[in-house]
């Protein structure tokens, strides 16, 4: 299972009828881009589906990207909506509204009846600058809006916002953030020092630091290497217990910039991470992150959101209720998909064990030598 | 002020009492007000001073008498014996004795699904009362599978109440667990301990399901059960997931506990 938690979602067309205060919106958008569409669609009703709000070339490119991600072997991706400085309190917009939790329904195994595809999550990323130091709209009023996203993340650009991201916003609540992204590209140094105490608190609360590999392509590559190494040093360096603070994700706006999980792992090793940590940083750690993010939907992590069921058979009366419920239904939950994946990997391990025993025959001898080899490798490091 | 104090006689507290004078002391006529009246300068009101500052105050001149430790222990033991005696008279059983006699153990022949089904029906009534479930509507609405037709209560309120509800008599089944063998097991809860649910399954077996590292399914009816029938009438149900890791408390503790946001539901 490989996970890419950052697939930038193209900016949708802005419809006047989406908001009551229309003045504000025009200012925000670059005029040249939207004018042609906006003039034709000003009076039109806002399309219900997120894809229909995109421009046609964007839509095609996005589908191409998703198909490429499936081809590369990813199982879960998260589309990212980026917001500058703060959520607009007057008219916050969720780009994914109306998609019923996904974007390409036919490519999502939750909805397409178990065909090949990729689970598509929705992520909100808020870029924090000086203007957002006094709050950026994560409060009781916006809980409803934030509930429409699967993962929340922050990109702090100043010391004080970095501090608040690490200390306050990573605490468990209904608007917990689970990813902190450092700006890797703009300058050869990060705008703040990643202080150990702050990083440690964030990690303890369950947040992780993100490194988007798409930065290696393009102008800021030199900055990217320096800053990514700094993030790895601060969040994933040092002792063994603290080395899992980094996840890798894409952040690639173009198909050419997407890479297969294996390539991303190799990139991680060049940053100075051990190979197994790189593997975890693109599979196990983000998966645990998704489950943590799912906790936001539960009641104090005790009771989940209820599901309405209509079968008369009581759950316990059937011996294996779990399997009975699943068949005959098209829609599956995220947790069920994760569970199936886990089940599959468990089976794979069991099969591999069986095969290994059958082939080797003298399992006792081969194991110690493997252990020795591992020890030697550790020494060399 | 200074003139006044010099004119009155200097009080010597160490001087012996004037001889041949007897003073009667009683609680009805205490000594102090009279003494104050004779010693304080005249412009102060001695009765006021007495009432505001001295009345009812005690000064213990001796060290208080402390009971010896052995006497204390003896008393405690006696009290304990007395309490035990009382309990025996009333017929209440101690925890140790209950364990020795196996009160908390369910006999194998008693682990019958049919035997505990009435308890489940009682629980349905209890939960309907607790959640203030509406009475069932007409049959065609009740059996329709269209969610928009049903009148659904608010979810957060229901969850807050359900977290503190008594689960004895409910039907739980394990949905996910680290121990793969537990998945799919379930039945009527007959006993909830700090770390386990003990359930009677449909196959008439008693099973102990650990709370830690498992996720349970809990079903709650949307409408109150029709009085008299006691049976479920095939109406819609809420299906909750109960994350066992976070409810490792005794049932009584859970009822009075304040639950906070937690980090993760991961097993």
Tab-separated table of C-alpha atoms in Angstrom, chain A residues 11-271:
chain	number	residue	atom	x	y	z
A	11	UNK	CA	-8.435	25.844	-8.893
A	12	UNK	CA	-12.074	25.686	-9.922
A	13	UNK	CA	-13.990	28.349	-11.818
A	14	UNK	CA	-15.526	30.887	-9.512
A	15	UNK	CA	-19.248	31.289	-9.861
A	16	UNK	CA	-20.834	34.535	-8.793
A	17	UNK	CA	-23.900	32.800	-7.433
A	18	UNK	CA	-21.700	30.765	-5.073
A	19	UNK	CA	-21.488	33.696	-2.718
A	20	UNK	CA	-23.546	36.646	-1.754
A	21	UNK	CA	-20.628	39.088	-1.459
A	22	UNK	CA	-19.424	38.863	-5.055
A	23	UNK	CA	-17.035	41.796	-4.879
A	24	UNK	CA	-14.541	40.015	-2.714
A	25	UNK	CA	-14.260	37.078	-5.028
A	26	UNK	CA	-13.244	39.037	-8.105
A	27	UNK	CA	-10.364	40.572	-6.262
A	28	UNK	CA	-9.027	37.230	-5.211
A	29	UNK	CA	-8.900	35.725	-8.673
A	30	UNK	CA	-6.413	36.649	-11.347
A	31	UNK	CA	-8.750	38.433	-13.724
A	32	UNK	CA	-7.327	37.176	-17.003
A	33	UNK	CA	-7.893	33.557	-16.168
A	34	UNK	CA	-11.447	33.648	-15.041
A	35	UNK	CA	-12.977	36.369	-17.117
A	36	UNK	CA	-13.932	34.333	-20.136
A	37	UNK	CA	-15.625	31.668	-18.103
A	38	UNK	CA	-17.046	33.912	-15.485
A	39	UNK	CA	-18.833	36.086	-18.007
A	40	UNK	CA	-20.578	33.128	-19.547
A	41	UNK	CA	-21.369	31.379	-16.337
A	42	UNK	CA	-22.135	34.299	-14.083
A	43	UNK	CA	-25.832	33.646	-14.193
A	44	UNK	CA	-25.515	29.897	-14.373
A	45	UNK	CA	-26.203	27.591	-11.464
A	46	UNK	CA	-23.143	26.222	-9.700
A	47	UNK	CA	-22.558	22.673	-10.913
A	48	UNK	CA	-22.975	20.131	-8.190
A	49	UNK	CA	-19.931	18.002	-8.901
A	50	UNK	CA	-16.406	19.291	-8.167
A	51	UNK	CA	-15.151	18.167	-11.567
A	52	UNK	CA	-17.784	20.160	-13.392
A	53	UNK	CA	-16.533	23.296	-11.707
A	54	UNK	CA	-13.096	22.792	-13.270
A	55	UNK	CA	-12.012	24.054	-16.662
A	56	UNK	CA	-12.039	21.349	-19.295
A	57	UNK	CA	-8.242	21.106	-19.821
A	58	UNK	CA	-7.726	21.049	-16.042
A	59	UNK	CA	-10.249	18.279	-15.731
A	60	UNK	CA	-8.526	16.200	-18.378
A	61	UNK	CA	-5.084	16.801	-16.905
A	62	UNK	CA	-6.298	15.843	-13.448
A	63	UNK	CA	-7.754	12.590	-14.689
A	64	UNK	CA	-4.513	11.870	-16.480
A	65	UNK	CA	-2.608	12.468	-13.275
A	66	UNK	CA	-4.871	10.196	-11.262
A	67	UNK	CA	-4.606	7.446	-13.847
A	68	UNK	CA	-0.845	7.791	-13.771
A	69	UNK	CA	-0.870	7.502	-9.977
A	70	UNK	CA	-2.909	4.309	-10.247
A	71	UNK	CA	-0.466	3.038	-12.840
A	72	UNK	CA	2.456	3.802	-10.536
A	73	UNK	CA	0.882	1.673	-7.828
A	74	UNK	CA	-0.558	4.098	-5.312
A	75	UNK	CA	-3.615	2.954	-3.368
A	76	UNK	CA	-4.603	6.148	-1.572
A	77	UNK	CA	-4.173	9.744	-2.672
A	78	UNK	CA	-5.381	13.015	-1.205
A	79	UNK	CA	-6.400	15.971	-3.344
A	80	UNK	CA	-5.190	19.206	-1.826
A	81	UNK	CA	-7.046	22.474	-1.697
A	82	UNK	CA	-4.645	25.248	-0.801
A	83	UNK	CA	-5.802	28.343	1.031
A	84	UNK	CA	-3.635	31.403	1.509
A	85	UNK	CA	-3.247	32.926	4.951
A	86	UNK	CA	-6.724	32.191	6.318
A	87	UNK	CA	-10.083	30.654	5.559
A	88	UNK	CA	-12.389	33.323	4.235
A	89	UNK	CA	-14.817	33.705	7.126
A	90	UNK	CA	-17.569	35.240	4.981
A	91	UNK	CA	-17.683	32.675	2.215
A	92	UNK	CA	-15.507	29.638	2.769
A	93	UNK	CA	-15.562	27.278	-0.182
A	94	UNK	CA	-14.920	23.596	-0.173
A	95	UNK	CA	-13.704	22.695	-3.653
A	96	UNK	CA	-14.816	19.121	-3.144
A	97	UNK	CA	-18.428	19.876	-2.219
A	98	UNK	CA	-20.886	17.577	-3.910
A	99	UNK	CA	-18.413	14.828	-4.688
A	100	UNK	CA	-19.744	12.577	-1.906
A	101	UNK	CA	-16.305	12.145	-0.432
A	102	UNK	CA	-14.436	11.486	-3.645
A	103	UNK	CA	-13.730	13.080	-7.018
A	104	UNK	CA	-13.434	10.391	-9.682
A	105	UNK	CA	-16.135	8.024	-8.527
A	106	UNK	CA	-15.334	5.413	-11.165
A	107	UNK	CA	-11.676	5.343	-10.067
A	108	UNK	CA	-12.371	5.001	-6.351
A	109	UNK	CA	-12.551	1.438	-5.003
A	110	UNK	CA	-14.905	2.654	-2.297
A	111	UNK	CA	-17.562	3.302	-4.920
A	112	UNK	CA	-16.718	1.348	-8.057
A	113	UNK	CA	-17.439	-2.064	-6.629
A	114	UNK	CA	-13.909	-3.239	-5.948
A	115	UNK	CA	-12.401	-2.494	-9.351
A	116	UNK	CA	-8.857	-1.193	-9.648
A	117	UNK	CA	-8.429	2.378	-8.593
A	118	UNK	CA	-7.206	4.701	-5.950
A	119	UNK	CA	-8.962	5.957	-2.831
A	120	UNK	CA	-9.293	9.711	-3.195
A	121	UNK	CA	-9.332	11.787	-0.039
A	122	UNK	CA	-9.801	15.522	0.417
A	123	UNK	CA	-7.170	17.598	2.114
A	124	UNK	CA	-7.151	21.230	3.140
A	125	UNK	CA	-3.824	23.017	3.376
A	126	UNK	CA	-3.631	26.487	4.865
A	127	UNK	CA	-0.517	28.541	4.181
A	128	UNK	CA	0.184	30.641	7.254
A	129	UNK	CA	1.901	34.002	6.891
A	130	UNK	CA	1.987	37.136	9.043
A	131	UNK	CA	-1.684	37.824	8.354
A	132	UNK	CA	-2.722	34.544	9.904
A	133	UNK	CA	-0.854	34.946	13.154
A	134	UNK	CA	-4.038	36.006	14.913
A	135	UNK	CA	-6.038	32.987	13.885
A	136	UNK	CA	-6.779	31.603	10.474
A	137	UNK	CA	-10.322	30.390	10.733
A	138	UNK	CA	-10.017	27.048	12.525
A	139	UNK	CA	-12.713	27.650	15.100
A	140	UNK	CA	-16.179	26.622	16.168
A	141	UNK	CA	-17.805	28.413	13.241
A	142	UNK	CA	-15.820	26.527	10.638
A	143	UNK	CA	-16.081	23.043	12.159
A	144	UNK	CA	-18.846	22.242	9.717
A	145	UNK	CA	-16.629	23.270	6.797
A	146	UNK	CA	-13.583	21.438	8.154
A	147	UNK	CA	-15.664	18.285	8.549
A	148	UNK	CA	-15.822	18.211	4.753
A	149	UNK	CA	-12.119	17.376	4.545
A	150	UNK	CA	-10.399	14.129	5.391
A	151	UNK	CA	-7.058	15.633	6.349
A	152	UNK	CA	-6.088	19.105	7.496
A	153	UNK	CA	-2.599	20.489	7.178
A	154	UNK	CA	-0.694	23.710	7.668
A	155	UNK	CA	2.224	25.350	5.918
A	156	UNK	CA	3.656	27.837	8.413
A	157	UNK	CA	5.877	30.559	6.933
A	158	UNK	CA	6.785	32.412	10.127
A	159	UNK	CA	8.237	31.407	13.471
A	160	UNK	CA	5.132	32.184	15.462
A	161	UNK	CA	2.786	30.331	13.130
A	162	UNK	CA	5.161	27.372	13.163
A	163	UNK	CA	5.021	27.429	16.926
A	164	UNK	CA	1.232	27.560	17.037
A	165	UNK	CA	1.001	24.794	14.439
A	166	UNK	CA	3.234	22.545	16.535
A	167	UNK	CA	1.826	23.361	19.952
A	168	UNK	CA	-1.849	24.218	19.606
A	169	UNK	CA	-3.202	22.912	16.349
A	170	UNK	CA	-1.734	19.457	16.632
A	171	UNK	CA	-3.615	18.794	19.877
A	172	UNK	CA	-6.510	16.359	19.556
A	173	UNK	CA	-9.746	18.195	18.777
A	174	UNK	CA	-12.314	18.332	16.012
A	175	UNK	CA	-9.968	20.464	13.902
A	176	UNK	CA	-6.636	18.781	14.548
A	177	UNK	CA	-4.055	19.140	11.846
A	178	UNK	CA	-2.046	16.078	11.003
A	179	UNK	CA	0.519	17.397	8.573
A	180	UNK	CA	2.942	20.271	8.848
A	181	UNK	CA	4.622	21.263	5.610
A	182	UNK	CA	7.711	23.420	5.605
A	183	UNK	CA	8.229	25.750	2.635
A	184	UNK	CA	11.137	23.993	0.931
A	185	UNK	CA	11.467	25.968	-2.279
A	186	UNK	CA	11.501	29.751	-1.806
A	187	UNK	CA	14.799	30.244	0.016
A	188	UNK	CA	18.006	28.312	0.716
A	189	UNK	CA	17.096	28.278	4.392
A	190	UNK	CA	13.807	27.637	6.132
A	191	UNK	CA	12.203	30.853	7.413
A	192	UNK	CA	12.451	29.506	10.966
A	193	UNK	CA	14.629	27.180	12.959
A	194	UNK	CA	12.893	23.831	13.540
A	195	UNK	CA	13.307	23.797	17.267
A	196	UNK	CA	13.577	20.389	18.814
A	197	UNK	CA	11.031	20.987	21.563
A	198	UNK	CA	8.398	22.182	19.101
A	199	UNK	CA	9.018	19.360	16.669
A	200	UNK	CA	8.924	16.840	19.474
A	201	UNK	CA	5.598	18.162	20.777
A	202	UNK	CA	4.069	18.028	17.314
A	203	UNK	CA	5.277	14.469	16.797
A	204	UNK	CA	4.025	13.440	20.209
A	205	UNK	CA	0.600	14.795	19.343
A	206	UNK	CA	0.596	12.700	16.212
A	207	UNK	CA	1.370	15.297	13.551
A	208	UNK	CA	3.974	14.525	10.905
A	209	UNK	CA	6.204	16.667	8.729
A	210	UNK	CA	5.753	16.489	5.002
A	211	UNK	CA	8.329	16.560	2.222
A	212	UNK	CA	6.909	16.983	-1.285
A	213	UNK	CA	9.208	15.436	-3.831
A	214	UNK	CA	7.966	17.516	-6.766
A	215	UNK	CA	10.272	20.293	-5.585
A	216	UNK	CA	13.327	18.515	-7.011
A	217	UNK	CA	12.114	19.364	-10.507
A	218	UNK	CA	12.455	22.975	-11.417
A	219	UNK	CA	14.101	26.130	-10.225
A	220	UNK	CA	14.205	25.719	-6.486
A	221	UNK	CA	15.910	22.342	-6.526
A	222	UNK	CA	19.032	23.568	-4.706
A	223	UNK	CA	16.897	25.080	-1.959
A	224	UNK	CA	14.803	21.950	-1.871
A	225	UNK	CA	17.752	19.711	-1.075
A	226	UNK	CA	19.064	21.949	1.684
A	227	UNK	CA	15.674	22.439	3.299
A	228	UNK	CA	14.563	18.829	2.951
A	229	UNK	CA	17.741	17.725	4.687
A	230	UNK	CA	16.990	20.187	7.454
A	231	UNK	CA	13.468	18.790	7.880
A	232	UNK	CA	14.824	15.253	7.938
A	233	UNK	CA	17.434	16.271	10.499
A	234	UNK	CA	14.887	17.914	12.766
A	235	UNK	CA	11.981	15.498	12.468
A	236	UNK	CA	13.467	12.167	11.517
A	237	UNK	CA	17.045	12.250	12.652
A	238	UNK	CA	18.625	11.196	15.870
A	239	UNK	CA	17.544	8.371	18.073
A	240	UNK	CA	15.672	5.343	16.858
A	241	UNK	CA	12.415	6.174	18.637
A	242	UNK	CA	12.084	9.536	16.973
A	243	UNK	CA	12.965	8.725	13.420
A	244	UNK	CA	9.524	8.431	11.911
A	245	UNK	CA	8.506	12.050	11.818
A	246	UNK	CA	8.597	12.571	8.069
A	247	UNK	CA	6.281	11.490	5.296
A	248	UNK	CA	6.900	11.804	1.587
A	249	UNK	CA	4.225	13.028	-0.758
A	250	UNK	CA	3.984	14.255	-4.307
A	251	UNK	CA	2.771	17.772	-4.672
A	252	UNK	CA	3.188	17.352	-8.410
A	253	UNK	CA	0.959	19.528	-10.530
A	254	UNK	CA	1.994	17.812	-13.754
A	255	UNK	CA	2.030	14.210	-14.873
A	256	UNK	CA	5.728	14.330	-15.755
A	257	UNK	CA	6.606	15.073	-12.151
A	258	UNK	CA	4.898	12.037	-10.665
A	259	UNK	CA	7.186	9.271	-9.535
A	260	UNK	CA	6.718	5.670	-8.485
A	261	UNK	CA	6.978	4.783	-4.802
A	262	UNK	CA	10.315	3.064	-5.316
A	263	UNK	CA	11.834	6.194	-6.792
A	264	UNK	CA	10.521	8.267	-3.907
A	265	UNK	CA	12.102	5.852	-1.457
A	266	UNK	CA	15.440	6.168	-3.220
A	267	UNK	CA	15.133	9.927	-3.054
A	268	UNK	CA	14.552	9.549	0.676
A	269	UNK	CA	17.736	7.546	1.133
A	270	UNK	CA	19.689	10.360	-0.533
A	271	UNK	CA	18.277	12.668	2.132
